[in-house]
CSV table of C-alpha atoms in Angstrom, one decimal:
chain,number,residue,atom,x,y,z
A,5,MET,CA,20.4,31.5,15.0
A,6,THR,CA,23.4,29.8,16.6
A,7,ASP,CA,24.6,26.4,15.2
A,8,LEU,CA,24.7,23.3,17.3
A,9,VAL,CA,28.3,22.3,18.0
A,10,ALA,CA,28.8,18.6,17.6
A,11,ARG,CA,31.4,16.7,19.5
A,12,THR,CA,31.8,14.3,16.6
A,13,PRO,CA,33.9,14.8,13.5
A,14,PHE,CA,32.5,14.6,10.0
A,15,ALA,CA,30.6,11.5,9.0
A,16,ASP,CA,31.1,12.6,5.4
A,17,THR,CA,34.6,13.7,4.5
A,18,ARG,CA,34.5,15.0,0.9
A,19,ALA,CA,32.0,15.8,-1.8
A,20,SER,CA,32.9,12.7,-3.8
A,21,ASP,CA,31.6,10.5,-1.0
A,22,LEU,CA,28.1,12.0,-1.2
A,23,ARG,CA,25.0,10.1,-2.5
A,24,PHE,CA,21.7,11.6,-3.4
A,25,SER,CA,18.2,10.2,-3.1
A,26,ALA,CA,14.7,11.8,-3.3
A,27,GLY,CA,11.4,10.0,-3.3
A,28,LYS,CA,7.8,9.7,-2.2
A,29,ALA,CA,6.5,6.7,-0.2
A,30,LEU,CA,3.8,5.6,2.1
A,31,ARG,CA,4.3,6.7,5.7
A,32,ARG,CA,3.1,3.3,7.0
A,33,GLY,CA,5.6,0.4,6.6
A,34,ARG,CA,8.4,2.7,5.6
A,35,ARG,CA,12.0,2.3,6.7
A,36,ALA,CA,12.8,4.4,9.8
A,37,LEU,CA,14.6,7.6,9.2
A,38,PRO,CA,18.2,7.7,10.3
A,39,THR,CA,19.1,9.3,13.6
A,40,ALA,CA,19.6,13.0,13.2
A,41,LEU,CA,22.3,15.2,15.0
A,42,ALA,CA,19.8,18.0,14.8
A,43,GLU,CA,16.3,18.6,13.4
A,44,CYS,CA,13.6,21.3,13.5
A,45,PRO,CA,10.3,21.9,11.9
A,46,GLY,CA,10.5,23.9,8.7
A,47,PRO,CA,7.9,26.0,7.0
A,48,SER,CA,4.7,24.6,5.6
A,49,ALA,CA,3.2,25.2,2.1
A,50,GLY,CA,0.1,24.0,0.3
A,51,GLY,CA,-0.8,21.6,3.1
A,52,ALA,CA,2.6,19.9,3.3
A,53,SER,CA,4.7,20.3,6.5
A,54,CYS,CA,8.5,20.1,6.4
A,55,THR,CA,11.2,18.9,8.7
A,56,LEU,CA,14.9,19.9,8.3
A,57,ARG,CA,17.4,17.3,9.5
A,58,ILE,CA,21.2,17.2,9.7
A,59,LEU,CA,22.8,13.7,9.8
A,60,GLY,CA,26.5,13.8,10.2
A,61,ALA,CA,27.7,16.3,7.6
A,62,SER,CA,24.7,15.3,5.5
A,63,HIS,CA,21.2,16.7,5.2
A,64,GLN,CA,17.7,15.4,4.9
A,65,VAL,CA,14.5,17.3,4.3
A,66,VAL,CA,11.2,15.5,4.9
A,67,LEU,CA,7.9,16.7,3.6
A,68,ASP,CA,4.8,15.2,5.3
A,69,LEU,CA,1.9,14.9,2.9
A,70,GLY,CA,-0.9,13.1,4.8
A,71,ASP,CA,-0.3,9.4,4.3
A,72,CYS,CA,2.8,10.1,2.2
A,73,ARG,CA,6.2,11.3,2.9
A,74,TRP,CA,8.7,12.9,0.5
A,75,VAL,CA,12.4,12.6,1.6
A,76,GLU,CA,15.4,14.3,0.0
A,77,THR,CA,18.7,13.0,1.4
A,78,LEU,CA,22.3,14.0,0.5
A,79,SER,CA,24.6,11.8,2.6
A,80,CYS,CA,27.7,9.6,2.7
A,81,GLY,CA,26.5,6.0,2.4
A,82,THR,CA,25.3,3.3,0.2
A,83,ASP,CA,21.8,4.6,-0.5
A,84,GLY,CA,21.3,6.9,-3.4
A,85,GLU,CA,23.1,7.8,-6.6
A,86,PRO,CA,26.6,9.2,-6.7
A,87,VAL,CA,26.5,13.0,-7.4
A,88,ASN,CA,28.2,14.3,-10.5
A,89,PHE,CA,28.5,18.1,-10.1
A,90,PRO,CA,26.9,20.2,-11.3
A,91,ASN,CA,23.7,18.3,-11.2
A,92,GLY,CA,20.0,19.2,-11.5
A,93,SER,CA,16.7,17.4,-11.8
A,94,VAL,CA,13.0,18.2,-12.0
A,95,GLN,CA,10.4,15.6,-11.1
A,96,LEU,CA,6.6,15.8,-11.6
A,97,ILE,CA,5.0,13.6,-9.1
A,98,GLY,CA,1.2,13.4,-9.0
A,99,ASP,CA,-0.1,16.9,-8.3
A,100,TRP,CA,3.2,18.6,-7.4
A,101,ALA,CA,6.7,19.4,-8.8
A,102,TYR,CA,10.1,19.0,-7.1
A,103,ALA,CA,13.4,20.4,-8.4
A,104,CYS,CA,16.9,20.2,-7.0
A,105,ARG,CA,20.2,21.7,-8.2
A,106,MET,CA,23.5,20.7,-6.7
A,107,GLU,CA,26.9,22.5,-7.2
A,108,LEU,CA,30.4,22.0,-6.0
A,109,ASP,CA,32.6,25.1,-5.5
A,110,LEU,CA,36.2,25.1,-4.4
A,111,ALA,CA,37.6,27.5,-1.9
A,112,PRO,CA,41.2,28.4,-3.0
A,113,ASP,CA,42.4,28.9,0.6
A,114,ALA,CA,41.4,28.9,4.3
A,115,ALA,CA,40.5,32.6,4.1
A,116,ALA,CA,38.0,31.9,1.3
A,117,MET,CA,36.5,29.0,3.3
A,118,ALA,CA,36.2,31.2,6.4
A,119,ALA,CA,34.4,33.9,4.3
A,120,VAL,CA,31.8,31.3,3.0
A,121,SER,CA,31.4,30.0,6.5
A,122,ALA,CA,30.8,33.5,8.0
A,123,GLY,CA,28.2,34.2,5.3
A,124,LEU,CA,26.1,31.2,6.4
A,125,ASP,CA,25.5,33.0,9.7
A,126,GLU,CA,23.6,35.7,7.8
A,127,LEU,CA,21.2,33.5,5.8
A,128,GLN,CA,17.8,35.1,4.9
A,129,HIS,CA,15.5,32.1,5.4
A,130,THR,CA,12.5,31.7,7.6
A,131,VAL,CA,14.0,28.7,9.3
A,132,ARG,CA,17.7,27.8,9.6
A,133,LEU,CA,19.4,24.8,11.1
A,134,GLY,CA,23.2,24.4,11.4
A,135,VAL,CA,25.8,22.1,12.9
A,136,ARG,CA,29.5,22.8,13.3
A,137,PHE,CA,31.8,19.8,13.6
A,138,ALA,CA,34.8,19.0,15.8
A,139,GLY,CA,38.2,19.7,14.4
A,140,ASP,CA,37.6,22.8,12.3
A,141,PRO,CA,35.4,25.9,13.0
A,142,HIS,CA,34.4,25.9,9.3
A,143,ALA,CA,33.4,22.2,9.1
A,144,ARG,CA,29.7,22.6,9.0
A,145,THR,CA,26.3,21.8,7.5
A,146,VAL,CA,23.6,24.4,7.2
A,147,ILE,CA,20.0,24.2,5.9
A,148,GLY,CA,17.8,27.3,5.3
A,149,ALA,CA,14.1,27.0,4.3
A,150,SER,CA,11.4,29.5,3.3
A,151,VAL,CA,8.1,29.7,1.5
A,152,ARG,CA,7.8,32.2,-1.4
A,153,ARG,CA,4.9,33.1,-3.5
A,154,ASP,CA,4.8,32.6,-7.3
A,155,GLY,CA,1.5,34.3,-8.2
A,156,ALA,CA,-1.1,32.4,-6.2
A,157,THR,CA,1.1,29.4,-5.7
A,158,GLU,CA,3.2,28.7,-2.6
A,159,VAL,CA,6.7,27.4,-3.3
A,160,LEU,CA,8.7,25.7,-0.5
A,161,THR,CA,12.4,26.4,-1.1
A,162,TRP,CA,15.4,25.1,0.9
A,163,GLU,CA,19.1,25.5,0.4
A,164,THR,CA,21.9,23.5,2.0
A,165,TRP,CA,25.6,24.1,2.4
A,166,HIS,CA,28.1,21.3,3.2
A,167,LEU,CA,31.6,22.7,4.0
A,168,TYR,CA,34.6,20.4,3.8
A,169,PRO,CA,37.5,22.7,4.7
A,170,GLN,CA,40.0,19.9,4.8
A,171,HIS,CA,39.5,19.6,1.0
A,172,GLY,CA,38.4,23.2,0.2
A,173,GLU,CA,35.0,21.9,-1.0
A,174,ILE,CA,31.6,23.6,-0.7
A,175,VAL,CA,28.6,21.7,-1.8
A,176,HIS,CA,25.5,23.9,-2.2
A,177,THR,CA,22.0,22.6,-3.0
A,178,VAL,CA,18.8,24.5,-3.9
A,179,SER,CA,15.5,22.6,-3.9
A,180,THR,CA,11.9,23.5,-4.4
A,181,ALA,CA,8.6,21.8,-3.9
A,182,GLN,CA,5.6,23.4,-5.6
A,183,VAL,CA,2.0,22.5,-5.3
A,184,LEU,CA,0.4,22.2,-8.7
A,185,THR,CA,-3.0,21.4,-7.1
A,186,ASN,CA,-3.9,20.5,-3.6
A,187,TRP,CA,-1.6,17.9,-1.8
A,188,GLU,CA,-4.6,16.2,-0.3
A,189,GLY,CA,-5.8,13.3,-2.5
A,190,ALA,CA,-2.5,13.1,-4.4
A,191,ALA,CA,-1.6,9.5,-5.2
A,192,CYS,CA,1.1,7.9,-3.2
A,193,PRO,CA,3.0,4.9,-4.5
A,194,THR,CA,2.5,1.6,-2.7
A,195,HIS,CA,6.1,0.3,-3.2
């Protein structure tokens, strides 16, 4: 799949500017999602549908769970917690489990960054979304998502790459959402 080429430069400029948030909330009365540069439907698992979104040089993955919505966002801004790399978390929420791992790698030179960027064109995921940004052919954000089976359980997995060639930084995330029972009827917080 070919990346969208944005006319705009990075909204996020380096890994240290990133903030992370993930949470489940009611769909009604929620804050509107930010405008995306690109988005596409992702795979579905266990009754949950997924949308992949790229915001600036940031990503957002939205899982729709009936009356609830789970949103993972890694972006530059005031919302969320600063990211200390490497970082990982596992959360049990109602009848499902969510896990995320974030890593920061450094490319020692332009050739190494170009090699990482080229590798993103060969991702082995069911759905892939990418944006290249003005100013550098390797300034890009890419999301790949798939469903894999773990026994009888479907596990939704997505990976993201945020390339900041001006600083030689590569942020890579791997997230999973796994149905422990059926999504339907899972409690959703009211706050």
